[in-house]
Short mmCIF file of N, CA, C and O in Angstrom, two decimals:
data_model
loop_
_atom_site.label_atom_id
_atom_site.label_comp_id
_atom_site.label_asym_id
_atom_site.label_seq_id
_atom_site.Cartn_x
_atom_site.Cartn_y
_atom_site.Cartn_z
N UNK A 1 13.54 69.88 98.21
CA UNK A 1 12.77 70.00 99.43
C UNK A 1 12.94 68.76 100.30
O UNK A 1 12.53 68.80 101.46
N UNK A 2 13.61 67.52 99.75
CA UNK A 2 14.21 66.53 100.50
C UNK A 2 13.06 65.88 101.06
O UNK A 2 13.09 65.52 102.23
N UNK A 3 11.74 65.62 100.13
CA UNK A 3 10.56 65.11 100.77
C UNK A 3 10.33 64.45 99.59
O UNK A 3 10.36 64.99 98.48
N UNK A 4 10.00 62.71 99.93
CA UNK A 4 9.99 61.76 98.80
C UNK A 4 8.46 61.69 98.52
O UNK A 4 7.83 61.68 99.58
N UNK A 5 8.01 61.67 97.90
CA UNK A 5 6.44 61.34 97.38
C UNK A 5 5.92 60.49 95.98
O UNK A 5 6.53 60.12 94.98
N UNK A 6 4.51 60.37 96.40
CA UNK A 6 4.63 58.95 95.42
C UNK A 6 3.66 59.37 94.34
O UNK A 6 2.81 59.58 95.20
N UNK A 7 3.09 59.65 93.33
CA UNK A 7 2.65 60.18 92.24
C UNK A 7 1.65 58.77 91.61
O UNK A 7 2.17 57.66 91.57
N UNK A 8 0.55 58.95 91.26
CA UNK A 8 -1.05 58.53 91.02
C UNK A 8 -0.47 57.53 89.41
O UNK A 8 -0.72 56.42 88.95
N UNK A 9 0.50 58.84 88.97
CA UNK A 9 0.86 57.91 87.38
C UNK A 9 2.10 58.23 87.20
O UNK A 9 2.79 58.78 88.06
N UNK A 10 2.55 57.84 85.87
CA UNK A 10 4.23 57.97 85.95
C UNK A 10 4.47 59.32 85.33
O UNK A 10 3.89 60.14 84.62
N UNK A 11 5.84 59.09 86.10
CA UNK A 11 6.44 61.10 85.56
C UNK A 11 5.62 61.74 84.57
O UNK A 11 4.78 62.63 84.75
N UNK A 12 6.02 61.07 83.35
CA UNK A 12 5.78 61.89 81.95
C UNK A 12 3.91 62.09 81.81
O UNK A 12 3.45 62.93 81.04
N UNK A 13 3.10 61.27 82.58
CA UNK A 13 1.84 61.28 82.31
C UNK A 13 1.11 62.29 83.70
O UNK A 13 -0.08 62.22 83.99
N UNK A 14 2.15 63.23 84.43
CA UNK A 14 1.75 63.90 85.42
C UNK A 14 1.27 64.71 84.67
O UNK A 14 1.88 64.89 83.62
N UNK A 15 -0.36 65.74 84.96
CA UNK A 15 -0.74 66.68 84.32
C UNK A 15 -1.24 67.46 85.55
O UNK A 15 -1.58 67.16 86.70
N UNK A 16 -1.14 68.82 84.64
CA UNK A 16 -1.46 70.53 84.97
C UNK A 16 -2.75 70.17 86.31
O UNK A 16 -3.42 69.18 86.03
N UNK A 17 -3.04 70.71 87.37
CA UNK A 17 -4.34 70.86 88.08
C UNK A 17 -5.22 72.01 87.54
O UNK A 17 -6.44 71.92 87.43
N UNK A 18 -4.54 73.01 87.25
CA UNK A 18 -4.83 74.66 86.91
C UNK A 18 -5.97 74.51 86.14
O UNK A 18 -5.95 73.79 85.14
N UNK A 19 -6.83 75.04 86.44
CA UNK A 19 -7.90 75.44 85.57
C UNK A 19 -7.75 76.40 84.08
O UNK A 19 -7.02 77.36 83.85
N UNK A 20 -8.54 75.85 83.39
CA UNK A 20 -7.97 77.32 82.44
C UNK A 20 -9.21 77.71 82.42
O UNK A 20 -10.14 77.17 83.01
N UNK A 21 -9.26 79.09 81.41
CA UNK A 21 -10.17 80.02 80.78
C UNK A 21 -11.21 79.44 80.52
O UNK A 21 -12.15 80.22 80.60
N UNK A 22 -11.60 78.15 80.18
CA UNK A 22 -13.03 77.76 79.93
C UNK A 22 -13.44 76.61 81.05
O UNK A 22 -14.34 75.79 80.91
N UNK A 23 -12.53 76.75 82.23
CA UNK A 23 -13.40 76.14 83.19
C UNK A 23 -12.78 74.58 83.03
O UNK A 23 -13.27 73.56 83.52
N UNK A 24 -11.95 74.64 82.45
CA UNK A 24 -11.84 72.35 82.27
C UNK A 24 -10.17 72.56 82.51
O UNK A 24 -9.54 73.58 82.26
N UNK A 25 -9.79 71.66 82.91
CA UNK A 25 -8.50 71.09 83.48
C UNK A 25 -7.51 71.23 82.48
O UNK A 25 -7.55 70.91 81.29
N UNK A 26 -6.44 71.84 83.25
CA UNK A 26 -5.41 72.14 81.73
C UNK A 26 -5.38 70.59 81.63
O UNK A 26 -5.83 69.74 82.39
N UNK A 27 -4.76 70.51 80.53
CA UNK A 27 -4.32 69.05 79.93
C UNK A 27 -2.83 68.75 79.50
O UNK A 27 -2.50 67.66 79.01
N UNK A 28 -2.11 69.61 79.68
CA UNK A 28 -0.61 69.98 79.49
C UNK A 28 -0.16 69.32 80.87
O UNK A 28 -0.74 69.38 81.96
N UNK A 29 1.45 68.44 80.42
CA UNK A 29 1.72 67.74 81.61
C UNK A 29 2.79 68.96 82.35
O UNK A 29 3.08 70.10 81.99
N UNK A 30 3.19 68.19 83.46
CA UNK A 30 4.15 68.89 84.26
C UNK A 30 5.23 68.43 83.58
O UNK A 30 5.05 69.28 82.71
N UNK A 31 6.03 67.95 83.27
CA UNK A 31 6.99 67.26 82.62
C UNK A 31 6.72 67.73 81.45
O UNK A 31 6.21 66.92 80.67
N UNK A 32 7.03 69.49 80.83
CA UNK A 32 7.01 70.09 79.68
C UNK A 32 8.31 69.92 79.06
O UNK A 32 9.35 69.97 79.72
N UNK A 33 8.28 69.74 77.88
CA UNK A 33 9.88 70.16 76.73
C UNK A 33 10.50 70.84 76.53
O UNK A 33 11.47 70.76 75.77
N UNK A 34 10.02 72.04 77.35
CA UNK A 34 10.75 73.71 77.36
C UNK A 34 11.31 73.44 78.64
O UNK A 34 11.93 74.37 79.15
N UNK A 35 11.23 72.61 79.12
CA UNK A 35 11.74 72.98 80.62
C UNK A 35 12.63 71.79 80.98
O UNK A 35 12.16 70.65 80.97
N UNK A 36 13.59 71.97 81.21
CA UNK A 36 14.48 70.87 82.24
C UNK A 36 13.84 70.25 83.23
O UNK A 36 13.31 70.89 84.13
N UNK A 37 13.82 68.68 83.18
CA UNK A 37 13.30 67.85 84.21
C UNK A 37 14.30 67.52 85.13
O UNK A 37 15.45 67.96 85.16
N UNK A 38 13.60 66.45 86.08
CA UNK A 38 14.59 65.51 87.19
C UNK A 38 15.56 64.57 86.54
O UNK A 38 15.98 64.57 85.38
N UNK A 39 15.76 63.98 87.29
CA UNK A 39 17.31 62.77 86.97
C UNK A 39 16.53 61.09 87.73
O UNK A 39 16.22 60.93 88.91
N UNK A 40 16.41 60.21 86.72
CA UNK A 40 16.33 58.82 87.71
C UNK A 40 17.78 58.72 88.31
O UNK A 40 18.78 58.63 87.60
N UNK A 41 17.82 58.75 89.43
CA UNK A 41 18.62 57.95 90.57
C UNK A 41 18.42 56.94 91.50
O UNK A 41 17.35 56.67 92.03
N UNK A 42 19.81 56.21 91.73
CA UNK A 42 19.60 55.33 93.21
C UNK A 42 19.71 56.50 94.20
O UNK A 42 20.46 57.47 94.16
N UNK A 43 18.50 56.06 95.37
CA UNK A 43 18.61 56.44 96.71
C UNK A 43 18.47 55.87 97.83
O UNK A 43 17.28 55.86 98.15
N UNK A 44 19.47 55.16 98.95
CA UNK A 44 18.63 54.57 99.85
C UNK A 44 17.53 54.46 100.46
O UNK A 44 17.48 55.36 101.29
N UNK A 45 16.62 53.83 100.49
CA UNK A 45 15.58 53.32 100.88
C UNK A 45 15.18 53.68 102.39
O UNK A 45 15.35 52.75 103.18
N UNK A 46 14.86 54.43 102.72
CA UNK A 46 14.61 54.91 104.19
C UNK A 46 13.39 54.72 105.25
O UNK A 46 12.18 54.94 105.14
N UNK A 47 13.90 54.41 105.94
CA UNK A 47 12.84 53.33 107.02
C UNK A 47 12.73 54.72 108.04
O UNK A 47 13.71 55.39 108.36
N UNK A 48 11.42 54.98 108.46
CA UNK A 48 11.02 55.70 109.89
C UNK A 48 11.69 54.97 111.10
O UNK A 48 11.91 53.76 111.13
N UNK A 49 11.89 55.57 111.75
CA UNK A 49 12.89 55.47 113.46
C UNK A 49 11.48 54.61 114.10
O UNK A 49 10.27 54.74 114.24
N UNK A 50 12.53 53.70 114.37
CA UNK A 50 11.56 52.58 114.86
C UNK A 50 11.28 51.15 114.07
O UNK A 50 10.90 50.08 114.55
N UNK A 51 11.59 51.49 112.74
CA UNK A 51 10.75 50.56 111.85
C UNK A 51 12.05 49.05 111.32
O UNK A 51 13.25 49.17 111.08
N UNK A 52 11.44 48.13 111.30
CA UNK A 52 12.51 47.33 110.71
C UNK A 52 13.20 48.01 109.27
O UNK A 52 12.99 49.11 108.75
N UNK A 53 13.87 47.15 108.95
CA UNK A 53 14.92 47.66 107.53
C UNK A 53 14.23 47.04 106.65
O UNK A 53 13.36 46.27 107.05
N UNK A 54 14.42 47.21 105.36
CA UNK A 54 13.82 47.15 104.30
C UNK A 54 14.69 45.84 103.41
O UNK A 54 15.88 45.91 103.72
N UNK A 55 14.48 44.93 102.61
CA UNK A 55 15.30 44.42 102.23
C UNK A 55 15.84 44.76 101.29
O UNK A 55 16.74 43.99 100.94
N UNK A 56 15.63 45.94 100.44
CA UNK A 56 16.31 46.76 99.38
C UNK A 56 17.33 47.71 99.89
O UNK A 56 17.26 48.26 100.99
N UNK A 57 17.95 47.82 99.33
CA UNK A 57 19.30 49.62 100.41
C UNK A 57 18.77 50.35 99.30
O UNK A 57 18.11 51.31 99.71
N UNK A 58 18.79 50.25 97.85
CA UNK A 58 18.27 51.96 97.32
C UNK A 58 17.42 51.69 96.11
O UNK A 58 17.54 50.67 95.43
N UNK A 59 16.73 52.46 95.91
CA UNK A 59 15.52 52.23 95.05
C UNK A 59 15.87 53.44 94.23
O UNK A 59 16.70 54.27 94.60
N UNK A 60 15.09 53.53 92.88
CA UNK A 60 14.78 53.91 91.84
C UNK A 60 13.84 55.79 92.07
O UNK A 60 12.62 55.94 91.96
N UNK A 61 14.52 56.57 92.29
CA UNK A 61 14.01 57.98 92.57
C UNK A 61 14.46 59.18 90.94
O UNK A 61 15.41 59.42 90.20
N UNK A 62 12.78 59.64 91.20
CA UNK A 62 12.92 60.37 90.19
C UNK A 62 13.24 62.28 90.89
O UNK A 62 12.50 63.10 91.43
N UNK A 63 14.32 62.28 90.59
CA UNK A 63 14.60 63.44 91.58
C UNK A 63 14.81 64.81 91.05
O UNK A 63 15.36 65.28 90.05
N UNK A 64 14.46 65.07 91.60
CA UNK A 64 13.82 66.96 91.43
C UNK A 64 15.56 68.14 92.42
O UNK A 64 15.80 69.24 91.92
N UNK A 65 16.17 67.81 93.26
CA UNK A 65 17.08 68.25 93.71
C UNK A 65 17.98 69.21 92.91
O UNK A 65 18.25 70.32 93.36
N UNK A 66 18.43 68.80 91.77
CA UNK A 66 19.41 69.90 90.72
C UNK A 66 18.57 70.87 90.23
O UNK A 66 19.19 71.86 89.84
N UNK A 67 17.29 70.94 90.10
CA UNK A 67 16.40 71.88 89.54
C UNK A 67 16.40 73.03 90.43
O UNK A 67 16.26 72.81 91.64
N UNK A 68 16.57 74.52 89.91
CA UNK A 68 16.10 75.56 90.83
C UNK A 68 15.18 75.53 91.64
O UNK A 68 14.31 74.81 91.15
N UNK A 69 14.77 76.02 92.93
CA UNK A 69 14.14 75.78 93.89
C UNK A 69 12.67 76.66 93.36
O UNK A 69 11.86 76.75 94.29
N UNK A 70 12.27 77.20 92.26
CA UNK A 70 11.43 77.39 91.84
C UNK A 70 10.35 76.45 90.80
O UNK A 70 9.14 76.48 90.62
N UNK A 71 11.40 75.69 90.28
CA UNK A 71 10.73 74.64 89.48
C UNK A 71 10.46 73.79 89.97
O UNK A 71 9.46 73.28 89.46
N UNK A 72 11.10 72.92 91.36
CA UNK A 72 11.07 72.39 92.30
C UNK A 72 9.38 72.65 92.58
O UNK A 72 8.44 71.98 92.14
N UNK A 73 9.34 73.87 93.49
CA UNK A 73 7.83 74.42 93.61
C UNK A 73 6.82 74.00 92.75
O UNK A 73 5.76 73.40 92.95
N UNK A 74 7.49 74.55 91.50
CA UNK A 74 6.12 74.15 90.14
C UNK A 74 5.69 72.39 90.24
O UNK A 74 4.62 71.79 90.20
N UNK A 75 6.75 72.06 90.36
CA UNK A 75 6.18 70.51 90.41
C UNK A 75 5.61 69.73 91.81
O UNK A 75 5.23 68.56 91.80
N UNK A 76 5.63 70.52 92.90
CA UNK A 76 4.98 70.31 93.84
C UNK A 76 3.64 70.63 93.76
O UNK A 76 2.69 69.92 94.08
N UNK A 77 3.63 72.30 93.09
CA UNK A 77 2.23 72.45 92.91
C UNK A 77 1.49 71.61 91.84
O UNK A 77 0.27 71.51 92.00
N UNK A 78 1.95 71.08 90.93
CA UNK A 78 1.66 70.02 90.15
C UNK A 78 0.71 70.52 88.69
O UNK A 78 -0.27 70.03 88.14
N UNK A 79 1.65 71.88 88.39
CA UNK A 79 1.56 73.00 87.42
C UNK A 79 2.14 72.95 86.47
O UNK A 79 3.36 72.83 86.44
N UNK A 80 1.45 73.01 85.51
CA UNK A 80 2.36 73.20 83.98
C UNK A 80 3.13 74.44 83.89
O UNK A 80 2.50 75.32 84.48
N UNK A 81 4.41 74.96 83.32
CA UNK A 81 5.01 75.91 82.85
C UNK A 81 3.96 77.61 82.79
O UNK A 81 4.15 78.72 83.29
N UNK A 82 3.02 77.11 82.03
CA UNK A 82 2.31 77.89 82.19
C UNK A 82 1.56 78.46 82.90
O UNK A 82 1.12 79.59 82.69
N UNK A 83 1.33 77.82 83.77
CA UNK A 83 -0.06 78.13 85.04
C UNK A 83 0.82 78.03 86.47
O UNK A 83 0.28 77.99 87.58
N UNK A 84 2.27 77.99 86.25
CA UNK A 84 3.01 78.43 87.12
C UNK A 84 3.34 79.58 87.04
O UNK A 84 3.89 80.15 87.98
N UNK A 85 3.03 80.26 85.74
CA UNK A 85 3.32 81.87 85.68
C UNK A 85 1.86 82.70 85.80
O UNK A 85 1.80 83.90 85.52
N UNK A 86 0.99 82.13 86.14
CA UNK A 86 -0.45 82.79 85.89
C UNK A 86 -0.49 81.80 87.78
O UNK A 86 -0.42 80.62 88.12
N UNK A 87 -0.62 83.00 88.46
CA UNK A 87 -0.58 81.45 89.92
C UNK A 87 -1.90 82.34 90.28
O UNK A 87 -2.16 82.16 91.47
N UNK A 88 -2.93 83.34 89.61
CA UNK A 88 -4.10 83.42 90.01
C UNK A 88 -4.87 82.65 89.61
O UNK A 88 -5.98 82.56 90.11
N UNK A 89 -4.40 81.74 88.37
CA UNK A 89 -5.29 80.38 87.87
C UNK A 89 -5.77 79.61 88.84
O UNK A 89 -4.82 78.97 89.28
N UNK A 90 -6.89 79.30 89.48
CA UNK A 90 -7.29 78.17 90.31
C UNK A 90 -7.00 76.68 90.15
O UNK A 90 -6.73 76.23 89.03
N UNK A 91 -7.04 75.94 91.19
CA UNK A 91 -6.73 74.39 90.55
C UNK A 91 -7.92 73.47 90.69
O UNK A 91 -8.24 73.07 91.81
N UNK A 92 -8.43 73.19 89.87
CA UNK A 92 -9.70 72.58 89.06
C UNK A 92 -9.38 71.04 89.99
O UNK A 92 -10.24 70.50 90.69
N UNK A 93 -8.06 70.55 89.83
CA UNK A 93 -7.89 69.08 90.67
C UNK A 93 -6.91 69.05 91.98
O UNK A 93 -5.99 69.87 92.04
N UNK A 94 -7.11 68.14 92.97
CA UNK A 94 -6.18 68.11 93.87
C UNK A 94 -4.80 67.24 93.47
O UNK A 94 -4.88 66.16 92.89
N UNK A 95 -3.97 67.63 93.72
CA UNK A 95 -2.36 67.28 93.33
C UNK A 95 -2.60 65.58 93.83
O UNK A 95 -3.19 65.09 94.80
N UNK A 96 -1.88 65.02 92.72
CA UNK A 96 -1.77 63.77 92.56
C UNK A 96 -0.61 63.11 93.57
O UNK A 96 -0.25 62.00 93.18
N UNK A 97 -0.07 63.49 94.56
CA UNK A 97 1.40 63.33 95.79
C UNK A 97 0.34 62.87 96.85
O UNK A 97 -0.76 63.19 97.31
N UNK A 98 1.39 61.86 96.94
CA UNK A 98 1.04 61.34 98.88
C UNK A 98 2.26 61.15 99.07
O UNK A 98 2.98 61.09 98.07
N UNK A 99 2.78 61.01 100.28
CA UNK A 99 4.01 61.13 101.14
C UNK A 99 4.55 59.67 101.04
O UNK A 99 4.06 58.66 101.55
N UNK A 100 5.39 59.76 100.45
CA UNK A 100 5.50 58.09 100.09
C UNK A 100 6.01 57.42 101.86
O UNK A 100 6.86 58.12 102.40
N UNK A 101 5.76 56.77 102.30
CA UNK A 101 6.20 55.32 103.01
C UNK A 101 6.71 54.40 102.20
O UNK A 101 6.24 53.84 101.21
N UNK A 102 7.90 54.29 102.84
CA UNK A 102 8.71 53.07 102.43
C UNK A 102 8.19 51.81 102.89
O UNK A 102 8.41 50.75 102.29
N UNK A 103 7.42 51.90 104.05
CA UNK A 103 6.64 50.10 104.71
C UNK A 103 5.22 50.05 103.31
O UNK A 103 5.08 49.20 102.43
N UNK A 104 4.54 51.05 103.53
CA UNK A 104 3.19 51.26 103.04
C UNK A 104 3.36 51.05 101.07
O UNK A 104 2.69 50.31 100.35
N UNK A 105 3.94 51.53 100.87
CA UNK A 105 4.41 51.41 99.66
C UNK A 105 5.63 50.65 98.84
O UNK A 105 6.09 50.97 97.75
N UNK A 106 5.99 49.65 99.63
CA UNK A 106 6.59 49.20 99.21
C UNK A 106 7.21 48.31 97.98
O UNK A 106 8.36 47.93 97.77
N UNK A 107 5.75 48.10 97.11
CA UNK A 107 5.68 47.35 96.04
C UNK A 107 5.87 48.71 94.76
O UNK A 107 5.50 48.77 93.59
N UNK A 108 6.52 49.57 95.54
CA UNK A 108 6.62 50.59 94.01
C UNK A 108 8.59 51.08 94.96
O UNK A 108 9.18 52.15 95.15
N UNK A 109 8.80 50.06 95.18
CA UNK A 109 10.45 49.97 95.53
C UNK A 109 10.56 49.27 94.45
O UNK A 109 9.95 48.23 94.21
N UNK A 110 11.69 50.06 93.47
CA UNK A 110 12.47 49.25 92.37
C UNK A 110 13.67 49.67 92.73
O UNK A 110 13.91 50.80 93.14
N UNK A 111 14.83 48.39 92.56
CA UNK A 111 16.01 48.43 92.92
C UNK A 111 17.03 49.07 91.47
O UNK A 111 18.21 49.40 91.58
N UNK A 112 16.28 49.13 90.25
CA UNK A 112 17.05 49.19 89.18
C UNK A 112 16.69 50.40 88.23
O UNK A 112 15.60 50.28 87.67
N UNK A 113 17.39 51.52 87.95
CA UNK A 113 17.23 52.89 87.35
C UNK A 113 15.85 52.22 86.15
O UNK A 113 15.64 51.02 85.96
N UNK A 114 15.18 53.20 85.58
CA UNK A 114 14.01 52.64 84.38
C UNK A 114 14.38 52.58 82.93
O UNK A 114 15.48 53.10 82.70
N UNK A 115 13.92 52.23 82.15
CA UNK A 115 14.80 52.06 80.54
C UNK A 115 13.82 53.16 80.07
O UNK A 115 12.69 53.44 80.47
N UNK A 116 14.85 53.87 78.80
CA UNK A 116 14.08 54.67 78.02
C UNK A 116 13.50 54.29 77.08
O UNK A 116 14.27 53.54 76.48
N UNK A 117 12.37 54.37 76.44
CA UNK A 117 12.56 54.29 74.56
C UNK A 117 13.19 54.71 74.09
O UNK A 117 13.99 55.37 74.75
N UNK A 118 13.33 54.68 72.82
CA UNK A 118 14.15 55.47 71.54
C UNK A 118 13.22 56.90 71.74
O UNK A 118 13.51 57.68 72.66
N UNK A 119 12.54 57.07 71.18
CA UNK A 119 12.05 58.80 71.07
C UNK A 119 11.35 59.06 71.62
O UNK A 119 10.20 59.29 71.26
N UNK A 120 11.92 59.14 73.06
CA UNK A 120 10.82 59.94 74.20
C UNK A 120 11.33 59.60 75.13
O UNK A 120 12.34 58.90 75.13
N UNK A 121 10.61 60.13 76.38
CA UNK A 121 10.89 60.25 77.91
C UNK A 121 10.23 59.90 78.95
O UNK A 121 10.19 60.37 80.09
N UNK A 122 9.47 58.64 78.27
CA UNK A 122 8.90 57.98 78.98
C UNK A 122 9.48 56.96 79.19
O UNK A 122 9.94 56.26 78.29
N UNK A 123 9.61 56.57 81.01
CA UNK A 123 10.08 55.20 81.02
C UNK A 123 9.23 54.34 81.47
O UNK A 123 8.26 54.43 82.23
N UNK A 124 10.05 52.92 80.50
CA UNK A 124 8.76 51.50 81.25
C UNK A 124 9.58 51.36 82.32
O UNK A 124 10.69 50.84 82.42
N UNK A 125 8.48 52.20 83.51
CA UNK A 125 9.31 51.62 84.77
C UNK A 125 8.00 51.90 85.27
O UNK A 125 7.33 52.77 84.71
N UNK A 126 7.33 50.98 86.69
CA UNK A 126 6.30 51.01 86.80
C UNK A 126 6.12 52.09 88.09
O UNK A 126 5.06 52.56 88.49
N UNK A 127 7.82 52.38 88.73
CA UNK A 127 7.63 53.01 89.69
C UNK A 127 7.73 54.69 89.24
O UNK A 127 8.30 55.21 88.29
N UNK A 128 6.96 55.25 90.31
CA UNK A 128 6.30 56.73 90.36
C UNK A 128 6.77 57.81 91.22
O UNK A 128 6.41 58.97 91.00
N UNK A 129 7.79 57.43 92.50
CA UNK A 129 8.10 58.11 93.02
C UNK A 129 9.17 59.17 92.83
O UNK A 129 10.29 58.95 92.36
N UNK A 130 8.52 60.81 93.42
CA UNK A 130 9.54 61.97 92.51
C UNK A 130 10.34 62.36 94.17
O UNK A 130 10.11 62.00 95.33
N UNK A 131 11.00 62.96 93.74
CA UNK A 131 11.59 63.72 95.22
C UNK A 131 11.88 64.92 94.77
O UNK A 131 12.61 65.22 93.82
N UNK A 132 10.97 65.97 95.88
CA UNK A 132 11.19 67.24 95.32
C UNK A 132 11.92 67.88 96.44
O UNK A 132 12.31 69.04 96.35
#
């Protein structure tokens, strides 16, 4: 969807809004194991028309682009696997995305892809931003 946004916590700790069956917040993240995620990439760093330049050229993006334009969706709506197939489920929370600014946000510009652990898919990287 070519729209960068900046996320409350990191990838792997994004969770479900969807309400379930007893009224409380799914607890299942968006970033499920059945499902193919994004790719960390470099992307240039993009300044609004008008704005000075940035002293970084490309930062650290967790990108959503190779994913079908349906899963894409799911993670905009900020839905688990599941409650993307049930879309009469209500959403108990408001989606964790703000429109990232590159001036406004600038202290979550990392110039360098994030490291993995050994067993898992979480990275220590402090930056949050997905592009869907």
């Amino acid at each position: 969807m070519y729209v960068r946004y900046l996320a409350a916590r990191p990838v792997d700790e994004i969770q479900c809004v969807a309400q379930t069956r007893r009224r409380h917040r799914c607890t299942s993240p968006v970033l499920a194991p059945e499902t193919r995620g994004g790719q960390w990439t470099l992307l240039p760093v993009t300044a609004h028309v008008g704005q000075l330049a940035l002293p970084a050229g490309s930062m650290a993006v967790y990108s959503l682009t190779a994913l079908p334009y349906a899963e894409q969706l799911r993670w905009r709506s900020q839905r688990c696997p599941q409650h993307a197939a049930t879309p009469t489920a209500a959403d108990l929370a408001m989606t964790d995305w703000e429109s990232f600014d590159s001036l406004l946000h600038s202290g979550h510009i990392h110039t360098r892809l994030p490291t993995l652990r050994r067993r898992g898919a979480r990275a220590d990287h402090p930056h949050r931003e997905g592009r869907a």
